[in-house]
Coordinates of C-alpha atoms in Angstrom, one line a residue:
X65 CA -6.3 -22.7 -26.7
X66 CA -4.3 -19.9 -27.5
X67 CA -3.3 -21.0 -31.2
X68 CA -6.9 -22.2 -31.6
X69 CA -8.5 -18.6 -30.7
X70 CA -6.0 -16.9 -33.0
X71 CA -6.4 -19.3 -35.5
X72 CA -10.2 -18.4 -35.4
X73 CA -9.4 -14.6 -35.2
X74 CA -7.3 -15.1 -38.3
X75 CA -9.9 -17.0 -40.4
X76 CA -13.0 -14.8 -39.6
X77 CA -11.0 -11.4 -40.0
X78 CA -9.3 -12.7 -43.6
X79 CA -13.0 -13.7 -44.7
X80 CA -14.4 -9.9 -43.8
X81 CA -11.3 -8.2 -45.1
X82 CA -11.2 -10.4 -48.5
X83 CA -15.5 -9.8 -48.5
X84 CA -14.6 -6.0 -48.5
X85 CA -11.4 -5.7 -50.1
X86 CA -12.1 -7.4 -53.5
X87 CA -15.4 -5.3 -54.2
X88 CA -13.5 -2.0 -52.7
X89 CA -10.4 -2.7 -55.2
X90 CA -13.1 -3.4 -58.3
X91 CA -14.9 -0.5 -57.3
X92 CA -11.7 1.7 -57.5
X93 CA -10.0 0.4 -60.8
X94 CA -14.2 1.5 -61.8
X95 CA -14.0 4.7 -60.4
X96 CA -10.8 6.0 -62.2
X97 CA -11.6 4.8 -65.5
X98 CA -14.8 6.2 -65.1
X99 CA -13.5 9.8 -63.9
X100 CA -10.4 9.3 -66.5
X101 CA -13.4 8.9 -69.7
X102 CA -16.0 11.4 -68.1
X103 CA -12.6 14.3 -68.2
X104 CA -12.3 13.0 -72.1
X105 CA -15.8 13.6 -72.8
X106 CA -15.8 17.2 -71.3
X107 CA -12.9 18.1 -73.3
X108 CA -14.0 17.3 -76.6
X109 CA -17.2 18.9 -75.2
X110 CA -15.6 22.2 -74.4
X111 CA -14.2 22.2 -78.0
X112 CA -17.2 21.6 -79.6
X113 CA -18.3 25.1 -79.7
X114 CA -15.1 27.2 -80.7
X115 CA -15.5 24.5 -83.6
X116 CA -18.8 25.8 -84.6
X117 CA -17.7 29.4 -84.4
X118 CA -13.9 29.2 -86.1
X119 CA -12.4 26.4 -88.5
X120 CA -9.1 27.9 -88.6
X121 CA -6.6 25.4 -88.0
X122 CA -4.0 27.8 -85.6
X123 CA -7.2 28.8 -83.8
X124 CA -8.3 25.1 -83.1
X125 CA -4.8 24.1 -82.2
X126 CA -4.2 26.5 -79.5
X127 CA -7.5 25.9 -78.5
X128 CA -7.0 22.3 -78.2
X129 CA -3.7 22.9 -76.4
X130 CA -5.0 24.7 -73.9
X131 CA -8.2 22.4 -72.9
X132 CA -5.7 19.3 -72.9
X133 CA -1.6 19.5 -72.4
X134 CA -1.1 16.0 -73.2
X135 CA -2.5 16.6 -76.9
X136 CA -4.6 14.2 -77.6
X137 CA -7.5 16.3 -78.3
X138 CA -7.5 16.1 -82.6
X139 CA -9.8 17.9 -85.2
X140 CA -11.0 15.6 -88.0
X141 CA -12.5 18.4 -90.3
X142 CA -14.5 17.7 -93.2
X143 CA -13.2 15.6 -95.8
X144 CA -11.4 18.2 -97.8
X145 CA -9.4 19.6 -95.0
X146 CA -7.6 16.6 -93.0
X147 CA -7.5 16.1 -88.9
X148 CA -5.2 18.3 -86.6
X149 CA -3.6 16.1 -84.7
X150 CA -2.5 12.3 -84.5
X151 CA -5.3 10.3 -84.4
X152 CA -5.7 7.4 -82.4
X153 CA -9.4 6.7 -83.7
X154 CA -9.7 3.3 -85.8
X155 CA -11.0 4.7 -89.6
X156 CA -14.1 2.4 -89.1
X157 CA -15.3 4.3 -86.0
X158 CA -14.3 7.6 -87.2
X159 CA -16.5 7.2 -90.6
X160 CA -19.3 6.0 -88.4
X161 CA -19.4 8.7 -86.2
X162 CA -18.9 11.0 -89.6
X163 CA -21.7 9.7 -91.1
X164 CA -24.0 8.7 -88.3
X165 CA -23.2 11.7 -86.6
X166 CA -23.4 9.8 -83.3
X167 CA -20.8 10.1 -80.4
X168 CA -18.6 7.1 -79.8
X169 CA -16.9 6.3 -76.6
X170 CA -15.7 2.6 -76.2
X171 CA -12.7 0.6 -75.3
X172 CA -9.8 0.2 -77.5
X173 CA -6.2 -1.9 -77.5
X174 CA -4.5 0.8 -76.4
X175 CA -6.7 2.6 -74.2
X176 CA -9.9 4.7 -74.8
X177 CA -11.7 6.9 -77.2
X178 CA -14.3 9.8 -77.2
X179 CA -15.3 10.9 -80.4
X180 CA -17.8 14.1 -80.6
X181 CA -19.2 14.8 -83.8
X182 CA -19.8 19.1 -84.8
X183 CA -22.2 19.6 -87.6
X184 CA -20.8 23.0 -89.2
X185 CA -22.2 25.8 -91.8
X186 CA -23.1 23.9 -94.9
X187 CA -24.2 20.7 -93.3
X188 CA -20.6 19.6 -93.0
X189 CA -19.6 16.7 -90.3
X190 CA -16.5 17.6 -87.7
X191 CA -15.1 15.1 -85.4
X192 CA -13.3 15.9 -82.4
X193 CA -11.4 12.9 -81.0
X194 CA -9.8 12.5 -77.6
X195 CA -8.1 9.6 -76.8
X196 CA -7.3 8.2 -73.4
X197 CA -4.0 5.8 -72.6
X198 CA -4.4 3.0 -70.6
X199 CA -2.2 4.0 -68.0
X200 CA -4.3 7.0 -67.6
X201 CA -7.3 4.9 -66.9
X202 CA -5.4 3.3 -64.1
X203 CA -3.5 6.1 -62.5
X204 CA -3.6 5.6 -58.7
X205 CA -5.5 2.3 -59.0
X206 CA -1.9 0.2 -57.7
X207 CA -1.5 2.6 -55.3
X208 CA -4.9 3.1 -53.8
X209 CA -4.8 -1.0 -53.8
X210 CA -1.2 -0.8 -51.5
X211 CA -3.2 1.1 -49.3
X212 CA -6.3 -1.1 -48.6
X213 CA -4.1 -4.1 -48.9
X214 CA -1.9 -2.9 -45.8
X215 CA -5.0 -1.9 -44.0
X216 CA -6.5 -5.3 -44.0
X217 CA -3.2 -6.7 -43.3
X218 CA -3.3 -4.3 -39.8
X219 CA -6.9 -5.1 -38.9
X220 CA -5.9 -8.5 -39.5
X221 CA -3.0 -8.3 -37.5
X222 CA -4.7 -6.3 -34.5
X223 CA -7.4 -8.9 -34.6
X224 CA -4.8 -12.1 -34.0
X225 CA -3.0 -10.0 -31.4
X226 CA -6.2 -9.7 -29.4
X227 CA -6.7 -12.7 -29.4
X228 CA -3.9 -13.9 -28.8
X229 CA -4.3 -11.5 -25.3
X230 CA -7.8 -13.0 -24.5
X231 CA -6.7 -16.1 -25.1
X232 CA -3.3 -16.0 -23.2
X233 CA -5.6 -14.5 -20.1
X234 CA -8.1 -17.3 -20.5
X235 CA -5.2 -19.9 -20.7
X236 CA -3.4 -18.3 -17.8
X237 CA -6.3 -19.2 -15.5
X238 CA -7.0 -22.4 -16.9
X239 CA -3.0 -23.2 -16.3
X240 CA -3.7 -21.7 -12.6
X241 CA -6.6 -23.8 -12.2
X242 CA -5.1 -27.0 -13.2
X243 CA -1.9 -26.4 -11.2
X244 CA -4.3 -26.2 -8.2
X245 CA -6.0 -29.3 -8.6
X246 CA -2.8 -31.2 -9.1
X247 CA -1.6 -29.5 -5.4
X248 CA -4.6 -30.6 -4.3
X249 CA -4.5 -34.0 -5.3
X250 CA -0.6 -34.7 -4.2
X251 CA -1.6 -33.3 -0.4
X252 CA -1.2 -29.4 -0.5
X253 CA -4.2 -29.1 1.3
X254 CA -3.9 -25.5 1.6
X255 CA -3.8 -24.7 -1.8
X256 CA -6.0 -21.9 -3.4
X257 CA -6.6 -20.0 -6.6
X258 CA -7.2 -16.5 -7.3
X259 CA -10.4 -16.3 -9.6
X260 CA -9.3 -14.3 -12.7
X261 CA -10.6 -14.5 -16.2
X262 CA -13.7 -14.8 -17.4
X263 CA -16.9 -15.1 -15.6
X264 CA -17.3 -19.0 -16.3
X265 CA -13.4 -19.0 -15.1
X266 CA -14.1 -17.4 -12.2
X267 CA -16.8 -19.2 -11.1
X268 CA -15.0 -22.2 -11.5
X269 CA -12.3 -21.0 -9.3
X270 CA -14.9 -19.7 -6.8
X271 CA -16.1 -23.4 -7.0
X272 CA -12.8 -25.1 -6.5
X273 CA -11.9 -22.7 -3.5
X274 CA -14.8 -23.8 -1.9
X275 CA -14.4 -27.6 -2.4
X276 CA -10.8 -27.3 -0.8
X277 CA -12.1 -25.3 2.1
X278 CA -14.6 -28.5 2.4
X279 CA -12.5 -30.8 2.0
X280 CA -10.2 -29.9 4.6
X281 CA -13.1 -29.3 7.2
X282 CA -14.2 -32.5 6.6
X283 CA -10.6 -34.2 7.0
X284 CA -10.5 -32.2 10.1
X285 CA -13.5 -32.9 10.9
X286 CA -12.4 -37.1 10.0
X287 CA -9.2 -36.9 12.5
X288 CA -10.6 -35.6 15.5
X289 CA -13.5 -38.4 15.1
X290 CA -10.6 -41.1 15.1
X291 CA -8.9 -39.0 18.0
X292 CA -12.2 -39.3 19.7
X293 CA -12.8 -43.1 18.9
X294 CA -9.5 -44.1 19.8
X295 CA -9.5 -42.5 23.2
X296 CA -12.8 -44.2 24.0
X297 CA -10.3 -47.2 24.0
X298 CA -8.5 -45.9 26.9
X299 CA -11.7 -47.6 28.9
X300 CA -10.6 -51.1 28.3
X301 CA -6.9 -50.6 28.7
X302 CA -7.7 -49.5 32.0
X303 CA -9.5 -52.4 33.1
X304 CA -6.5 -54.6 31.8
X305 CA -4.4 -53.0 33.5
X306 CA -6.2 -54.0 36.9
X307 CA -6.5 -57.1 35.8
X308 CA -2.9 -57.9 35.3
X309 CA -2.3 -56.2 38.3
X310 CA -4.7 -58.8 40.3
X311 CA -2.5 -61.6 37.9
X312 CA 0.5 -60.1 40.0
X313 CA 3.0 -63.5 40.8
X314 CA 1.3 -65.6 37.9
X315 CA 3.6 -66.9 34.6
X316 CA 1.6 -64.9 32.3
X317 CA 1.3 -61.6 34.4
X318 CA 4.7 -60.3 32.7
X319 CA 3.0 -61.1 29.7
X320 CA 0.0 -59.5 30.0
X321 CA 1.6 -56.2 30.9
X322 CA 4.0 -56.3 28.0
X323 CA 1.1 -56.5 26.2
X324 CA -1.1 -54.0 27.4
X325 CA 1.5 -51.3 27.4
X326 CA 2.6 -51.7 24.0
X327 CA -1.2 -51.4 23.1
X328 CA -1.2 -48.5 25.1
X329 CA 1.5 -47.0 23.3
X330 CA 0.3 -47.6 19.9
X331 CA -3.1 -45.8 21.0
X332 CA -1.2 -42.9 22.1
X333 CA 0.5 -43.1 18.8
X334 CA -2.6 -42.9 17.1
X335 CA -4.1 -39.9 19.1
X336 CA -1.1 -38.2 18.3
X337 CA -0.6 -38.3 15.0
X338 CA -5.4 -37.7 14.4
X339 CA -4.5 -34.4 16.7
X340 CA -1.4 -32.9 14.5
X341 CA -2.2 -30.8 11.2
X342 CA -3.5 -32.8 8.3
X343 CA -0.9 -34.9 6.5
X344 CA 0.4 -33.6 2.8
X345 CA 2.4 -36.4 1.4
X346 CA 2.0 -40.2 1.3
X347 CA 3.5 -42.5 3.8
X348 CA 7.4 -42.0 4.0
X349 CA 7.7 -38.6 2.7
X350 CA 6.7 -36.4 6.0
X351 CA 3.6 -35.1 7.8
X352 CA 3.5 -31.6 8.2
X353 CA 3.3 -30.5 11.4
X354 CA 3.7 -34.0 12.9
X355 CA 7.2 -35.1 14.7
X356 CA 8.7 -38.4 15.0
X357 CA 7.8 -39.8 18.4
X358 CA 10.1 -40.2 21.3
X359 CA 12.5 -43.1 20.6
X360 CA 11.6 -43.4 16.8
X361 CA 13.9 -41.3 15.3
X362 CA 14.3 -42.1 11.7
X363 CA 18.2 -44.0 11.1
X364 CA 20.2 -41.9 8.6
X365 CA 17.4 -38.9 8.4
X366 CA 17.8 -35.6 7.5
X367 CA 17.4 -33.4 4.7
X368 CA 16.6 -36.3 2.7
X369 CA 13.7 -37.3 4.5
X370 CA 12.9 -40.3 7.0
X371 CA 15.4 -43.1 7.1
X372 CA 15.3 -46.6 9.2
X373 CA 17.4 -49.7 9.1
X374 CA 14.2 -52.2 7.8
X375 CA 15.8 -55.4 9.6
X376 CA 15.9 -54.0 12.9
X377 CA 12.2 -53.0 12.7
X378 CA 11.4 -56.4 11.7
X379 CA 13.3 -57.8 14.2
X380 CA 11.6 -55.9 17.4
X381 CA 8.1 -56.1 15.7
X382 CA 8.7 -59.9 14.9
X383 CA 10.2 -60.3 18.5
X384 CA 6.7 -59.0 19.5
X385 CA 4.6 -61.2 17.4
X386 CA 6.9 -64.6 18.7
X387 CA 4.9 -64.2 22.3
X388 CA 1.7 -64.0 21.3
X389 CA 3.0 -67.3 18.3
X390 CA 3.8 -69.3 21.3
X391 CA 0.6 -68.9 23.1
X392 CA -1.0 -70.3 20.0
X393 CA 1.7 -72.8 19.5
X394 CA 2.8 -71.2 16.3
X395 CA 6.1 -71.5 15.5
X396 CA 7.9 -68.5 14.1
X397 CA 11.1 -68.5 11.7
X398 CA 13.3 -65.1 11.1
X399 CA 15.7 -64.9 8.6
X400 CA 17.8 -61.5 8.5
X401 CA 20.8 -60.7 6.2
X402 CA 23.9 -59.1 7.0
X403 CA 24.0 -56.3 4.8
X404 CA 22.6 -52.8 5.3
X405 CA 19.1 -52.2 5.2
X406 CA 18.5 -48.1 5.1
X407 CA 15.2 -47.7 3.5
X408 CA 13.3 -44.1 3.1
X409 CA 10.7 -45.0 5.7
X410 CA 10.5 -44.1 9.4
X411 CA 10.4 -46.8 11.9
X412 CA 6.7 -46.3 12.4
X413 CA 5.9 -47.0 9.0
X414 CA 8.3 -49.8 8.7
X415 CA 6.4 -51.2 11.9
X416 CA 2.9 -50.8 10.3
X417 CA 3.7 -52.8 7.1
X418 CA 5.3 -55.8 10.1
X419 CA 2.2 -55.7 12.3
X420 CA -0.1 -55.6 9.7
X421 CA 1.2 -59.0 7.2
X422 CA 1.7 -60.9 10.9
X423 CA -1.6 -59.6 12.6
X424 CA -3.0 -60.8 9.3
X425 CA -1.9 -64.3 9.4
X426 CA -3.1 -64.6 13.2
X427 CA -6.2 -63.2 12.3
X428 CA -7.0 -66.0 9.1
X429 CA -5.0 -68.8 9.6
X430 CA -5.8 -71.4 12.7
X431 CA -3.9 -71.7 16.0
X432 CA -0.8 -73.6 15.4
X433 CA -0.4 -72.3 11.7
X434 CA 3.5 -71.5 11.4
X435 CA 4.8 -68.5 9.2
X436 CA 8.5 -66.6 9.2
X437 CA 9.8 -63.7 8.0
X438 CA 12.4 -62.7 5.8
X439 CA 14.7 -59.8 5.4
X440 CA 16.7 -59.4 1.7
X441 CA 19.0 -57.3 0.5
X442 CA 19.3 -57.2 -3.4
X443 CA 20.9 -54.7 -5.5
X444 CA 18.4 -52.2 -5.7
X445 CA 16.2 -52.8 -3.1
X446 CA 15.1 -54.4 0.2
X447 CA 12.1 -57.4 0.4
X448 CA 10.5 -58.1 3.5
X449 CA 8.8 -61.8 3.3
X450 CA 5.9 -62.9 5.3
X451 CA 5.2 -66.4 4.3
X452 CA 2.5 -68.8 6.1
X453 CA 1.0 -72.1 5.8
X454 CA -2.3 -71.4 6.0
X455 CA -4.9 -71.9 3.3
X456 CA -3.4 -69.1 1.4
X457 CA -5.1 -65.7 -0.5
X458 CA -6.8 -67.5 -4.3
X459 CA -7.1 -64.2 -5.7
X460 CA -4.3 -62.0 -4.9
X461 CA -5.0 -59.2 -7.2
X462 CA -8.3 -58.7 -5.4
X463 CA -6.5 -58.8 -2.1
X464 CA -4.4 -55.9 -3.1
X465 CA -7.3 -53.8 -3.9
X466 CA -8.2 -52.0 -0.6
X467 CA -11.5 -52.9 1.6
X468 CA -11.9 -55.7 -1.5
X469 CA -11.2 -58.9 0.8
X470 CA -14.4 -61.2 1.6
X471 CA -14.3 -61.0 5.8
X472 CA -12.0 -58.5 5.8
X473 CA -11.1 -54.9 5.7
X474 CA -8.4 -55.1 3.6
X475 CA -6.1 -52.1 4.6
X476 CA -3.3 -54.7 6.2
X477 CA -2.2 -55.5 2.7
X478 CA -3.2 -52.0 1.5
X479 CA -0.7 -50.1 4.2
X480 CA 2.0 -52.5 2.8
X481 CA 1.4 -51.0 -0.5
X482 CA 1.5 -47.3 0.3
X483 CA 4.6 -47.7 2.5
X484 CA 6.2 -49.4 -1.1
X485 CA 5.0 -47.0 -3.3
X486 CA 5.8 -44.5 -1.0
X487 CA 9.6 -45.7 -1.9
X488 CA 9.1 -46.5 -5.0
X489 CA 8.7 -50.4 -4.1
X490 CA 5.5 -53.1 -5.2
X491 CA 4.1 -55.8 -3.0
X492 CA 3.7 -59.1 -4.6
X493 CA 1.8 -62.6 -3.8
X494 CA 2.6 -65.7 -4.4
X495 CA 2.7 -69.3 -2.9
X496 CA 4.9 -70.1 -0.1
X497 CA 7.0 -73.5 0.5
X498 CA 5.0 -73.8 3.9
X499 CA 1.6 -74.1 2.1
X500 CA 0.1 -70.7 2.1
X501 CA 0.4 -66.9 1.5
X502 CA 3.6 -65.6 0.5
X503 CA 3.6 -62.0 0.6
X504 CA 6.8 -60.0 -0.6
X505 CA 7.1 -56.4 0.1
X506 CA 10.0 -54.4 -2.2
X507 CA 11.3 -51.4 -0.8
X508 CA 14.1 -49.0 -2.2
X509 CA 17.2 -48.7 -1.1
X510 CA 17.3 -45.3 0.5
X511 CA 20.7 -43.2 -0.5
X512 CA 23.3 -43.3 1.4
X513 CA 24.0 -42.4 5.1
X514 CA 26.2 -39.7 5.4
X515 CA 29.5 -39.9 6.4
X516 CA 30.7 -40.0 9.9
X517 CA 27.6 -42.3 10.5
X518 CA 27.7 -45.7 9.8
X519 CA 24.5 -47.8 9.5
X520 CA 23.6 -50.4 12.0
X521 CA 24.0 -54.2 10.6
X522 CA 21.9 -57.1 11.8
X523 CA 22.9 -60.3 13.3
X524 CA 21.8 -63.0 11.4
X525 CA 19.3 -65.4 12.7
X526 CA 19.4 -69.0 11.9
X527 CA 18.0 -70.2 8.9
X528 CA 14.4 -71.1 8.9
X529 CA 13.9 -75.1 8.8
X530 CA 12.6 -75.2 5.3
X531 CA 15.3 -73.6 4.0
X532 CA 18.8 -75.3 2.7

């Protein structure tokens, strides 16, 4: 915008200078030549009438000398006595003014001439001649041009450097404004501007001030209602919890209460985390103000950021998941490796990606439906596999698109993708050897631990039955 607004600056102050500058310089060259012939003219003038009174040749000399220093004033007397002087006068326009007894004055090659006819005693023809070089009709004219010429180079340079300024303020708040919004969109929640500029500017920063105020009532406004919702919760948990207390002595008693307090828990979880400050950064890379709970504490954090081995998190979560798969005669396959599995999530988030691709297959696939899970290292990065053999998702790029499932919400597979991206990771879909879904989540490796801390290893389970 800058080089635009002195680019415009530049174009409409060269047009007015040039519109000036050109008439001004013609008028000037005008002006001299016109002052240089009018000073010629009064000369032979002033001469004319020590002519009429004295034709002595000494006399008309040191007249002549006197009215002009550069002598080239001459006295063309009548025929019989010669001109005093060196004449300059072409014979054709000296016999016309002669005879005619008209005065001349007119351009020629080498300049200009004046000639002033004196009619003398005896009806006798005089001519006085004065002849102006051309470098006389220009005196001053180069110089008077320098002069203008740097003028409209200053006003042309003043008018680029103000512009310049305006439009360096202008940008400045545009830049400010823009910066902002990008803040604003990554998370920085508290993110302002200070309206500078120009009025429309300022508005527009007035404007934007006032969205982000908004925005974060109304996120504020979004987590206590899920605060609120999810305590409303606490209701039914209570009444569970006397009812496995009445199923005291009974097989599935243990069960039941297993159950209910890791429902509990996760409740808790969730009322915690609506009640902290509003998050600023996507899944994996902090919440401000909001602490890992008791007894997640992120493997291999630190400065870095959150850090969990991934197969340990899929083993307690799938461990979870196998009770409620043999209820439902579902049988379960998990398939760890060896190697390290440090990714730049917290266990919470790892957890979240688990519950949601297993609560999804108990939720759309029949009782009795088996699935496993898989835990890979690679070179670059760690894959998760949740595979079923259910009926299987027919359009898997709509499934990835959140709240875009027929009959369902679609955030299970939408968490999976945040916590990937979050890493730097994708989430794929494809068919899986038992029938159905296969869902494979990619997360980065996460740098490594420091030293003095070694990261935990998995034991590995034993291969799933479909596998060789």
């Amino acid at each position: 915008m800058r080089r635009s607004l002195a680019g415009v600056a530049l174009a409409v102050t060269s047009m007015v200078a040039l519109s000036f500058l050109i008439p001004l310089a013609a008028l000037v060259m005008s002006l001299v030549k016109a002052q240089a012939v009018t000073a010629a003219e009064q000369r032979a003038a002033a001469l004319a009438p020590i002519l009429t009174l004295t034709t002595d040749p000494s006399a008309l000399r040191e007249s002549a000398a006197s009215l002009d220093p550069a002598q080239q004033l001459v006295v063309h007397l009548p025929a019989d006595a010669g001109a005093l002087g060196s004449s300059k006068a072409p014979a054709a326009l000296l016999e016309r003014a002669q005879q005619g007894r008209e005065s001349i004055s007119q351009e020629i090659p080498d300049g200009w001439i004046c000639l002033q006819p004196v009619v003398l005693p005896g009806d006798r023809v005089a001519v006085i001649e004065n002849f102006v070089p051309e470098e006389e009709l220009t005196h001053g004219v180069t110089e008077s041009w320098a002069v203008m010429s740097f003028l409209a180079v200053a006003l042309i340079g003043g008018s680029v450097l103000v512009a310049d300024r305006l439009g360096a303020k202008v940008v400045r708040s545009s830049k400010k404004l823009a910066q902002a919004s990008r803040a604003l969109g990554q998370g920085d929640l508290d993110t302002r501007v200070d309206p500078v500029g120009p009025k429309e500017l300022r508005d527009a920063g007035v404007a934007f001030n006032a969205m982000a105020h908004r925005m974060t009532e109304l996120l504020a406004v979004e987590r206590e209602l899920v605060a609120d919702l999810s305590h409303r919760l606490r209701t039914p948990l209570t009444a569970l919890h006397l009812a496995s207390e009445r199923m005291a002595g009974t097989p599935e008693s243990a069960r039941v209460e297993a159950a209910v307090g890791e429902l509990e828990a996760e409740l808790q979880a969730i009322i915690a985390a609506a009640r902290t400050p509003l998050a600023v950064g996507p899944m994996g890379q902090g919440m401000l103000g909001t602490e890992a709970p008791a007894g997640h504490e992120a493997v291999g954090g630190g400065a870095s950021g959150p850090r969990c081995e991934a197969a340990d998190v899929v083993r307690r979560r799938t461990s979870f998941w196998s009770v409620l798969a043999e209820q439902q005669n579902r049988s379960c396959c998990l398939d760890l490796t060896q190697e390290p599995t440090t990714v730049g999530l917290s266990d919470d988030d790892v957890a979240a990606v688990v519950d949601a691709l297993i609560g999804n297959i108990f939720r759309h696939t029949a009782p009795g439906t088996p699935f496993g899970v898989e835990v890979v290292r690679t070179a670059q990065a760690v894959e998760l596999v949740v595979e079923d053999g259910g009926p299987g998702i027919p359009e898997p790029d709509l499934a990835l698109s959140r709240g875009s499932s027929t009959g369902s919400t679609g955030l299970g597979l939408d968490i999976a993708g945040r916590a990937a991206t979050a890493t730097g990771g994708s989430v794929h879909i494809g068919r899986s050897s038992l029938g159905g879904a296969r869902i494979t989540v990619s997360f980065a490796l996460a740098p490594q631990a420091p030293s003095g801390r070694r990261p935990r290893i998995s034991r590995r389970r034993p291969a799933w039955p479909h596998r060789r």
